[in-house]
Short mmCIF file of C-alpha atoms and ligand atoms in Angstrom, two decimals:
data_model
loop_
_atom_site.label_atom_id
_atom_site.label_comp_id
_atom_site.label_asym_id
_atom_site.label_seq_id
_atom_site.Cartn_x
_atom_site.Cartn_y
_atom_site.Cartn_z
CA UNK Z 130 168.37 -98.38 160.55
CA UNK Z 131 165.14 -96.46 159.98
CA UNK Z 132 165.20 -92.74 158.77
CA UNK Z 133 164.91 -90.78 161.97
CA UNK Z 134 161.29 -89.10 162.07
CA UNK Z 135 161.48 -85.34 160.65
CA UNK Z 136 157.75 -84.70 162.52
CA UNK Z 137 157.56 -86.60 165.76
CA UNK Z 138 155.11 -84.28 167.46
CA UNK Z 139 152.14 -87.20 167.49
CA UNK Z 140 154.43 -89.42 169.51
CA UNK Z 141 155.67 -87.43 171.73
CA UNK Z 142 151.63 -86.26 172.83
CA UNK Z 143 150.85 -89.71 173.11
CA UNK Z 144 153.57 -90.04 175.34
CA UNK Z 145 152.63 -86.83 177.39
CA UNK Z 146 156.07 -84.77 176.19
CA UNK Z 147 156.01 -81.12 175.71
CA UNK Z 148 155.19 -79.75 171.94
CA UNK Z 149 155.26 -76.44 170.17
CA UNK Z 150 151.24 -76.87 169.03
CA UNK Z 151 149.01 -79.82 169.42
CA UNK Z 152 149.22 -82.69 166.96
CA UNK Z 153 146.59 -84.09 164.59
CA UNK Z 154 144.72 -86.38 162.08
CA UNK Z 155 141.62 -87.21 161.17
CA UNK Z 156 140.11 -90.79 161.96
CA UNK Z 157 138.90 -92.19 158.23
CA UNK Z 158 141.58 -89.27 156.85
CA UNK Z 159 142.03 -91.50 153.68
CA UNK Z 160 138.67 -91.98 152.10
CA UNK Z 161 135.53 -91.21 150.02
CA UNK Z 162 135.09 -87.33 151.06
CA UNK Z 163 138.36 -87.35 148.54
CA UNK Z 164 138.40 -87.29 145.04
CA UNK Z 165 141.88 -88.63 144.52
CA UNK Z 166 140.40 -91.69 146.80
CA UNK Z 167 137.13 -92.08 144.67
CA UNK Z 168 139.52 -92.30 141.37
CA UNK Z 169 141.96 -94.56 142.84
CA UNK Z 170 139.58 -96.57 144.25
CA UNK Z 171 138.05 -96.63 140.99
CA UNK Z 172 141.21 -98.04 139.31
CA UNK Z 173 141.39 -100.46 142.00
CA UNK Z 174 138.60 -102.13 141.10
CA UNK Z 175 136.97 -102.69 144.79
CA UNK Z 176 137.81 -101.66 148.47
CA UNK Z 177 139.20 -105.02 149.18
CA UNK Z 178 141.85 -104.69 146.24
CA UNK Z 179 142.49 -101.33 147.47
CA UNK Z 180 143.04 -102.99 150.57
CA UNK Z 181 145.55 -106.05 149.38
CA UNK Z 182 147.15 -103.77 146.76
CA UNK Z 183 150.07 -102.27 148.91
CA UNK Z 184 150.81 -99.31 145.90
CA UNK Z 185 147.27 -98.73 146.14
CA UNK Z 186 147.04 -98.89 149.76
CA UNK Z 187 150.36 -96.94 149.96
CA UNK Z 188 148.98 -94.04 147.20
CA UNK Z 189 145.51 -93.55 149.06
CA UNK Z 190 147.28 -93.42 152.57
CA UNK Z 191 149.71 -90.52 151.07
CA UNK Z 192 146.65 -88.62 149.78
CA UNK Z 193 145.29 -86.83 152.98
CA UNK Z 194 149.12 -85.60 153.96
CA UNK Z 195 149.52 -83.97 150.71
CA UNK Z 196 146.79 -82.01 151.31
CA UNK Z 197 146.89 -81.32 154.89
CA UNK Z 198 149.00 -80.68 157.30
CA UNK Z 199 148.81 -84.06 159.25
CA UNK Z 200 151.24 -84.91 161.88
CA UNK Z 201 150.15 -89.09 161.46
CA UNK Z 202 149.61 -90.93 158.70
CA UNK Z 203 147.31 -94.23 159.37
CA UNK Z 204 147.36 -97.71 157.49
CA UNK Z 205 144.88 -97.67 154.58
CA UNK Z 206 143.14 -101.14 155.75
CA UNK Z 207 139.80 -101.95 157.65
CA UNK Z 208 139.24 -103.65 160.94
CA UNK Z 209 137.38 -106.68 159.02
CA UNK Z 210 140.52 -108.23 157.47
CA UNK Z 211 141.02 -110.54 160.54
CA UNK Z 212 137.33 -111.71 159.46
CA UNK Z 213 138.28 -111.97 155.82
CA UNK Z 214 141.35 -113.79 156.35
CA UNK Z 215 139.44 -116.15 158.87
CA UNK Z 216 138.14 -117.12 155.61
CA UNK Z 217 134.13 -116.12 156.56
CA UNK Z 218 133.17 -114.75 152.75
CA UNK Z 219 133.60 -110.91 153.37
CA UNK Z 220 131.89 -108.51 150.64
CA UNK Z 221 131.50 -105.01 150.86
CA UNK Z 222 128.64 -104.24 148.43
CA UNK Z 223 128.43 -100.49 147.05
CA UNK Z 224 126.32 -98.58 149.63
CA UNK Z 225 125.53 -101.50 151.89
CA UNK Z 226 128.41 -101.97 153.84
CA UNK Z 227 130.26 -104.76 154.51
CA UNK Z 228 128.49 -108.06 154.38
CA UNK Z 229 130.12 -111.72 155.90
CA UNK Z 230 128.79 -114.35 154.03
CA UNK Z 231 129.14 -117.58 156.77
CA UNK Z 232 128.54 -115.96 160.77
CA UNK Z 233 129.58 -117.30 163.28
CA UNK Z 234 127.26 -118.44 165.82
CA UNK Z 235 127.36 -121.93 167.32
CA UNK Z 236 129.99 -123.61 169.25
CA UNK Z 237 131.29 -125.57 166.09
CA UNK Z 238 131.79 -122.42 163.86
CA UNK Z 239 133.93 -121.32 166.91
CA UNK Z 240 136.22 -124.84 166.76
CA UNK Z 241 136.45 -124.82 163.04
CA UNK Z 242 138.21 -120.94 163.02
CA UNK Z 243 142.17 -121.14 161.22
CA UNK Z 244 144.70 -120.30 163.06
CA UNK Z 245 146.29 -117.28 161.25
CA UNK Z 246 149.69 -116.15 160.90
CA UNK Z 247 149.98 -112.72 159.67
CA UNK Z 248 152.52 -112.97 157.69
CA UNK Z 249 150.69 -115.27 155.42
CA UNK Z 250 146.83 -114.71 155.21
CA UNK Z 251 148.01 -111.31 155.66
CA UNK Z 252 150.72 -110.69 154.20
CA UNK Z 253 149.41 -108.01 152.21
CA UNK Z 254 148.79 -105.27 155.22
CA UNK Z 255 152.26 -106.47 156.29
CA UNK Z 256 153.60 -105.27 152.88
CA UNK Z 257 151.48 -102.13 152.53
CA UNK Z 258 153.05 -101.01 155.90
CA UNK Z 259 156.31 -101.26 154.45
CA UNK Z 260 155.93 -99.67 151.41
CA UNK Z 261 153.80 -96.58 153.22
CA UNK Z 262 157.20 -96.17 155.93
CA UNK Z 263 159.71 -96.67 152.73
CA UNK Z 264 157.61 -93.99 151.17
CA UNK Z 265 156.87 -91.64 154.28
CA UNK Z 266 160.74 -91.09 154.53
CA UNK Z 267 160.65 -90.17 158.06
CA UNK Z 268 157.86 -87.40 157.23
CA UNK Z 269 155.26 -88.11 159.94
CA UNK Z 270 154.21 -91.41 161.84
CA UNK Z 271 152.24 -94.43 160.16
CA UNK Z 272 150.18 -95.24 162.59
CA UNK Z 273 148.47 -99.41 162.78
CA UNK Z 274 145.52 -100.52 164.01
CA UNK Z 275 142.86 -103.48 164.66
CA UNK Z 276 139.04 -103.52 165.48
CA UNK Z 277 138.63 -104.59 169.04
CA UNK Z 278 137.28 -108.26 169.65
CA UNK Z 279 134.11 -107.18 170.81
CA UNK Z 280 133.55 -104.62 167.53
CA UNK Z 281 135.01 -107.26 165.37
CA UNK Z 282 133.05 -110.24 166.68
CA UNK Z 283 129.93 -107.99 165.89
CA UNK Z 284 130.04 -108.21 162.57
CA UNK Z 285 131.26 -111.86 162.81
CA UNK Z 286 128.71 -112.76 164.65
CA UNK Z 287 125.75 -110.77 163.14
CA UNK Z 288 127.42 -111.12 159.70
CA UNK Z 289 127.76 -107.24 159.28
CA UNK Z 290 126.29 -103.83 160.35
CA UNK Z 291 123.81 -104.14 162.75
CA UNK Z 292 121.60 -101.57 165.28
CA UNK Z 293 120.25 -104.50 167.59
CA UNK Z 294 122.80 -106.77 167.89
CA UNK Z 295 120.66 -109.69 168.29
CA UNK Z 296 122.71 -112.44 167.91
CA UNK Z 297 126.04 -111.91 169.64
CA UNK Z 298 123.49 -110.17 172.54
CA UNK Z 299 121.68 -113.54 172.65
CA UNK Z 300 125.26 -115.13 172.91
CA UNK Z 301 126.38 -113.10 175.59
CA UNK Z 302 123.50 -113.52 177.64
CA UNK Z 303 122.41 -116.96 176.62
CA UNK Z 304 126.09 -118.57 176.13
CA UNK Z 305 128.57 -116.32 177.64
CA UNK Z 306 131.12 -119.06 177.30
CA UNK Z 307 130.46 -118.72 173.94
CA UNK Z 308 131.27 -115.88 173.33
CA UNK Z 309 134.55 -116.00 175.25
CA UNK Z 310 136.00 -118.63 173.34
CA UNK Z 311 135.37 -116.83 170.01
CA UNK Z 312 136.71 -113.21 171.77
CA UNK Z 313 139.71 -115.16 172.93
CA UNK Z 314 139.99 -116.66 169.63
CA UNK Z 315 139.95 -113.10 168.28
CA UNK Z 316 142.36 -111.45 170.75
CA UNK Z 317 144.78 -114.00 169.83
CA UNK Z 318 144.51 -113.32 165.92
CA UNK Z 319 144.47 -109.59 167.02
CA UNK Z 320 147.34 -109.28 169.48
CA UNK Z 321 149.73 -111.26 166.45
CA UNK Z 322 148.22 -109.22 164.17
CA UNK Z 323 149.17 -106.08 166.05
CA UNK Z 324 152.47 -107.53 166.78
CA UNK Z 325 153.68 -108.01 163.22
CA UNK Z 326 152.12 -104.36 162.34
CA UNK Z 327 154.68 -103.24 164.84
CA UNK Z 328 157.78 -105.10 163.47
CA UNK Z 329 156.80 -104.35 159.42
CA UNK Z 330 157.40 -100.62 160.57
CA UNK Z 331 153.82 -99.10 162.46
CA UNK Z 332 155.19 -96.64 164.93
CA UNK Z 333 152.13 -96.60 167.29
CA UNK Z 334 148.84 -98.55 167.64
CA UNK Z 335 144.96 -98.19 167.82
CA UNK Z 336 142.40 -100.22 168.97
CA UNK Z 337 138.94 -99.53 167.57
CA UNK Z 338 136.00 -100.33 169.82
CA UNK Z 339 133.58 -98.69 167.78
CA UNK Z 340 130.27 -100.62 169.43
CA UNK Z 341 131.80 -101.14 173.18
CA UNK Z 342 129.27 -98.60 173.97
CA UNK Z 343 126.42 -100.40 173.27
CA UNK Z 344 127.13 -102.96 176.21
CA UNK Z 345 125.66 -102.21 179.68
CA UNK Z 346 128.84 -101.54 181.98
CA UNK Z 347 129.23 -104.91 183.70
CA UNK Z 348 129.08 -106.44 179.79
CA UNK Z 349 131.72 -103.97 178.64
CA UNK Z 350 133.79 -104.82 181.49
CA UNK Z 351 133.80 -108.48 180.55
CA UNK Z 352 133.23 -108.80 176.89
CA UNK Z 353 134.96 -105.81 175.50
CA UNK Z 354 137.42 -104.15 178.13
CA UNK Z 355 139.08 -107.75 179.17
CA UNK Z 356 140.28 -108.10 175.92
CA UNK Z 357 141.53 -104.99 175.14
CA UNK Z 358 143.89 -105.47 178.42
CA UNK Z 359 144.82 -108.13 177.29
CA UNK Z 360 145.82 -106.52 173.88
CA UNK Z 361 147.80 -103.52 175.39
CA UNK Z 362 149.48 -106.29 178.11
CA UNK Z 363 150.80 -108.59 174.92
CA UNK Z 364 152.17 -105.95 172.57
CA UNK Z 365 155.68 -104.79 172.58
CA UNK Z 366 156.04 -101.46 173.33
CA UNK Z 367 159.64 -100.52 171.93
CA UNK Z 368 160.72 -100.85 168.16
CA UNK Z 369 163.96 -99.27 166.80
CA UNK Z 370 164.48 -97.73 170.17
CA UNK Z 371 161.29 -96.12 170.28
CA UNK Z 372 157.93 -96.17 172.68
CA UNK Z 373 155.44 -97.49 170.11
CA UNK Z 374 152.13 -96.02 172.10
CA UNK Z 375 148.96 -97.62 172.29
CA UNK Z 376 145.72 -96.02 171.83
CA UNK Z 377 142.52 -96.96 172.96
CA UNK Z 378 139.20 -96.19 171.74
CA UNK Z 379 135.89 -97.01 172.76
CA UNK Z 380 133.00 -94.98 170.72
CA UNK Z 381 130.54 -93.87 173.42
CA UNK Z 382 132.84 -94.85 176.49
CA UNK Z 383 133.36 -91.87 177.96
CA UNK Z 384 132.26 -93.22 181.67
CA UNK Z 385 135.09 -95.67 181.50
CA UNK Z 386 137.88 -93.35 180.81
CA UNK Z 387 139.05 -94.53 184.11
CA UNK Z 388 138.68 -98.10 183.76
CA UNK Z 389 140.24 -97.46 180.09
CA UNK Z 390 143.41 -96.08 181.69
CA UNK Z 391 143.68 -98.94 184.05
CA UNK Z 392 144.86 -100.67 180.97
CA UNK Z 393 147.90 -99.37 180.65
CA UNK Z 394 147.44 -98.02 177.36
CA UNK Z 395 149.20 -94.84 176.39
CA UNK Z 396 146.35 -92.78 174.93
CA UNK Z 397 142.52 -92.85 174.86
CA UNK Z 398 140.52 -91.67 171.84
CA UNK Z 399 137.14 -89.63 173.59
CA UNK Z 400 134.18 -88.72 171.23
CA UNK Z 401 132.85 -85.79 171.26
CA UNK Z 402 130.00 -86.62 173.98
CA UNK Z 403 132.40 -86.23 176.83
CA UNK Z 404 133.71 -82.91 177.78
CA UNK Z 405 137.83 -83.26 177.09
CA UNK Z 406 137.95 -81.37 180.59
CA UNK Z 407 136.29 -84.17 182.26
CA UNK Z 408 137.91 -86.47 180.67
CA UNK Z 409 141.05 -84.81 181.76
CA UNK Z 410 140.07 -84.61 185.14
CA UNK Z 411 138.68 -88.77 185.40
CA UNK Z 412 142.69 -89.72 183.39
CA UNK Z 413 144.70 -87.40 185.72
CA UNK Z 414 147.94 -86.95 183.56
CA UNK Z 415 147.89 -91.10 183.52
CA UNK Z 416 147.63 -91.17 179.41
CA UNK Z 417 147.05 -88.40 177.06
CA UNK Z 418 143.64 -87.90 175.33
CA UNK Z 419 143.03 -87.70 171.34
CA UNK Z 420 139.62 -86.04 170.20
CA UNK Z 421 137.21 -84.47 170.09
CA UNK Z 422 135.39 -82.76 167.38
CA UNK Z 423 131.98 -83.69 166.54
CA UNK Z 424 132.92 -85.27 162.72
CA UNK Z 425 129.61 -83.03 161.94
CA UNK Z 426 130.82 -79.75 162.35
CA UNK Z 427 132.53 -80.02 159.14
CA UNK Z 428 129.29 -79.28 157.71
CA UNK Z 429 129.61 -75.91 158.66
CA UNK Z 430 131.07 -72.84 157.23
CA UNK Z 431 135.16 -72.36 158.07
CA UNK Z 432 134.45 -69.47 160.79
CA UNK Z 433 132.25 -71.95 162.68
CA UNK Z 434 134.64 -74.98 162.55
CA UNK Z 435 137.17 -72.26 163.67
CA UNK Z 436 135.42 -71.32 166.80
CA UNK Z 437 134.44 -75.41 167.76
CA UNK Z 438 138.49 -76.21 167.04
CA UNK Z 439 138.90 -73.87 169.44
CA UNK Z 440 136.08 -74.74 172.27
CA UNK Z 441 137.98 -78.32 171.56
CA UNK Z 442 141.35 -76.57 172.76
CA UNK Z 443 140.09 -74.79 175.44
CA UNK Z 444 137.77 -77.74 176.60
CA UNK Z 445 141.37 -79.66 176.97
CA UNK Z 446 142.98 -76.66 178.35
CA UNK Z 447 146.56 -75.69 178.80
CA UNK Z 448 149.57 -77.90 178.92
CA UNK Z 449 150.58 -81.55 177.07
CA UNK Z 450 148.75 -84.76 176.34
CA UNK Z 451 146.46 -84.12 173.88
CA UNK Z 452 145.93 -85.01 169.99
CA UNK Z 453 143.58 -83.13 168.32
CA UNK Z 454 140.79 -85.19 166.21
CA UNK Z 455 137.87 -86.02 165.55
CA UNK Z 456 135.88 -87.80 167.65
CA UNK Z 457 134.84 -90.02 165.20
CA UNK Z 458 135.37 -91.05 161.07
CA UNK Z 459 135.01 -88.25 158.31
CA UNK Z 460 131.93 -88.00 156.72
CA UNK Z 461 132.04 -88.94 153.40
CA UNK Z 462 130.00 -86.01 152.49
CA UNK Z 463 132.33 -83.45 153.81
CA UNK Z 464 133.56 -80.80 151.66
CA UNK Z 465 137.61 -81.25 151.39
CA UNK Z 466 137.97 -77.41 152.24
CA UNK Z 467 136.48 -77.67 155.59
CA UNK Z 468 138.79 -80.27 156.34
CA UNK Z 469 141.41 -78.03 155.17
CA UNK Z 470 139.77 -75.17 157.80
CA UNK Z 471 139.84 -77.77 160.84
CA UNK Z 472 143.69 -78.50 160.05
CA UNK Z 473 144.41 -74.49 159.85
CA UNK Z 474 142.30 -73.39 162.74
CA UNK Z 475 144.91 -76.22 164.94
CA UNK Z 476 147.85 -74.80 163.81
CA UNK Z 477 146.92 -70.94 164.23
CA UNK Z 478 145.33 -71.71 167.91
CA UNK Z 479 147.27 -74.65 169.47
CA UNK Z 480 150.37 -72.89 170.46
CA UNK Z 481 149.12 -70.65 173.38
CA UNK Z 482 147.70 -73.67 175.07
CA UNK Z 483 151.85 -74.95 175.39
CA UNK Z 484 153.39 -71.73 176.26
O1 CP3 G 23 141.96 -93.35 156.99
C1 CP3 G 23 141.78 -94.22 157.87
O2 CP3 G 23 141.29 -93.93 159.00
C2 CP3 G 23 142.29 -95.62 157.65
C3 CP3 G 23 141.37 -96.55 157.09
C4 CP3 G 23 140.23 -97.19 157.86
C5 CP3 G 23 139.11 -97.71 157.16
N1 CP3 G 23 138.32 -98.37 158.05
C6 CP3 G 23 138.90 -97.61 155.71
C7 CP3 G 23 137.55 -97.82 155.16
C8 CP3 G 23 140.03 -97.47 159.22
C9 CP3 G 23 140.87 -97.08 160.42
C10 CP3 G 23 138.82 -98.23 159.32
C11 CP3 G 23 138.29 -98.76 160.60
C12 CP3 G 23 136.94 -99.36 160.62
N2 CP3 G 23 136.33 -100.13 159.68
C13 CP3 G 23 136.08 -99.31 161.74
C14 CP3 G 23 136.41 -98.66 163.06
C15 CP3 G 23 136.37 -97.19 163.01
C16 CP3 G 23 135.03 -96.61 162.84
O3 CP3 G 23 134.86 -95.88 161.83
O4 CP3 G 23 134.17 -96.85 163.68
C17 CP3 G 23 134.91 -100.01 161.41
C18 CP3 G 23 133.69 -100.22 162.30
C19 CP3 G 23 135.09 -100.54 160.11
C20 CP3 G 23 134.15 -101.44 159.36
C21 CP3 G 23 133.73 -100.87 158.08
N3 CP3 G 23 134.55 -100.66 156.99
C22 CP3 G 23 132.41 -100.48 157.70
C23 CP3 G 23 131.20 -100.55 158.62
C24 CP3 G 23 132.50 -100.02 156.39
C25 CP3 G 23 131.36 -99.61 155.52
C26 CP3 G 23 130.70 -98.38 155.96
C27 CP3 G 23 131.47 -97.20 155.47
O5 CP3 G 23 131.85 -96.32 156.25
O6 CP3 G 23 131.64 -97.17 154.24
C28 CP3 G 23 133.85 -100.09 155.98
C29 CP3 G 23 134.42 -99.69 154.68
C30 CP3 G 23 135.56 -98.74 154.68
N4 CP3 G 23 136.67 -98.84 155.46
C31 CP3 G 23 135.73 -97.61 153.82
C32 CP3 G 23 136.97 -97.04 154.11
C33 CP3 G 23 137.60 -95.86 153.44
C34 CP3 G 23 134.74 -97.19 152.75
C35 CP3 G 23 134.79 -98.20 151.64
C36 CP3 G 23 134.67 -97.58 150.29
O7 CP3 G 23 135.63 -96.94 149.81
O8 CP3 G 23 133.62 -97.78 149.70
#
């Protein structure tokens, strides 16, 4: 038997269920904008041992909560260990980003990709997850999550960050079969991936699509969206007599909110270039909404982040459903303090919007 969850606020949003105040984190909460994360990352050696060290992973996930007031905490891990554990040579170089040192991009590449099981190649997220719910105690949440196939086969395909995503574009349009056998490939890895997240102890699930808005509609309908269903159809959605809710989020998708919802996922992350009141209007009550804060704001002063948190609230209006965030990662050039401000200004203004 698990300990039974002392803050269960963030669930119970996702699932649409009245609360006191609106929930939140912060996407990217654990990570360089911290100094505790710059000096354990230090000791670490590298992101990736960060990453496969579950004390390490465990100590950098804790760090946000003890200085905020959080109601989730999220796996310290990346979407790119499916990649690295594919075996494809993945580097993150200091200031670069992260770098894949054999693409994939012909139809052999594709046929020579392992099998994984997650409980070997990754083994280590499997045991960070553990440790983080052993040491959470029931506190908040611990949220898991996975890159989409599309955002994931991105960087597989171009072999890291890129703005013009020439070759998987060339792919899609020049061998769209392609490129389904490598997404399918990828939603497989992803779906057991997410599975044994689940059973190691994550108590709900996100799905990063942070480049499904660079497709044209009818591509993100077929390369990025399709999988996704496929995703929120395969996972289970009870653990330890729970609802383990499933979030989706495509960066710049707000004109497939509906489409999104069609899913049957529980949530949808919006960014902050959709009005949450439109988005509340295209959903209808069918899944609750996490966002939306534009991550820059932080730059300002605390009075001005307290009058956006705010517009943010009022944008969603009154009533259930929503998780406050941002609507995208932390900068990592964000003063701590502001962060601090964002996490107040929730607490002091969310309750009149549940009275
Ligand atoms: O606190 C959390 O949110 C959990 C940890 C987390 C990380 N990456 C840690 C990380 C999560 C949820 C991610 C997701 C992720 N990773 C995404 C999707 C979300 C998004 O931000 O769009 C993507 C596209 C990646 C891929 C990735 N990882 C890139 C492009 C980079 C390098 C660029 C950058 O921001 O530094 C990373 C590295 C990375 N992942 C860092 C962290 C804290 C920085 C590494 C460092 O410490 O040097």
């Amino acid at each position: 038997m698990s300990t039974p969850l002392k803050n269960d606020l963030f669930l119970r949003a996702l699932l649409r269920q009245p609360t006191p105040r609106t929930p939140l984190w912060m996407m990217r909460q654990a990570g360089r904008y911290l100094p505790e994360y710059r000096a354990t990352r230090g000791e670490a050696g590298s992101f990736m041992k960060l990453c496969m060290n579950p004390q390490y992973a465990c100590e950098v996930t804790l760090q946000p909560l003890r200085r905020y007031a959080l109601d989730a905490a999220i796996l310290f891990s990346d979407i790119l260990t499916i990649p690295h554990a594919l075996g494809l040579g993945l580097e993150f170089e200091a200031g670069e980003g992260p770098r894949i040192d054999r693409p994939v991009r012909s139809a052999a590449d594709i046929d020579q990709l392992p099998t994984l099981d997650p409980e070997v190649e990754l083994r280590y997220v499997m045991d960070a997850v553990r440790t983080i719910r052993r040491e959470l105690d029931g506190k908040v949440p611990l949220i898991g999550f996975a890159g989409s196939p599309w955002t994931v086969g991105t960087y597989v395909v171009e072999g890291g960050s890129s703005k013009t995503f020439s070759h998987i574009k060339g792919m899609l349009y020049g061998a769209p079969e392609q490129l389904h056998r490598l997404l399918a490939h990828l939603t497989r890895a992803t779906i057991d991936y997410l599975k044994a997240q689940v059973h190691a102890g994550a108590q709900a699930v996100m799905v990063f699509d942070t480049w499904g808005g660079a497709l044209s509609p009818a591509a993100y309908r077929e390369f990025s969206l399709r999988y996704m269903q496929q995703i929120v159809a395969a996972l289970p959605r009870e653990q330890d007599g729970r609802r383990v809710p499933v979030i989706l989020f495509t960066k710049g998708g707000g004109q497939w909110l509906a489409e999104m919802a069609d899913t049957g996922a529980d949530a949808l992350g919006v960014d902050w270039t959709t009005d949450l009141a439109t988005a509340r209007a295209t959903v209808a009550d069918r899944v609750a909404l996490q966002g939306n804060l534009d991550p820059s704001v932080l730059y300002a002063p605390p009075a001005a982040i307290r009058a956006e948190v705010g517009r943010v609230l009022a944008s969603y209006g009154h009533g259930h459903g929503h998780v406050f965030n941002l609507g995208h990662g932390i900068h990592q050039d964000v003063p701590p303090e502001h962060a601090a401000a964002m996490v107040e200004a929730v607490h002091e203004l969310s309750p009149r919007f549940h009275v």
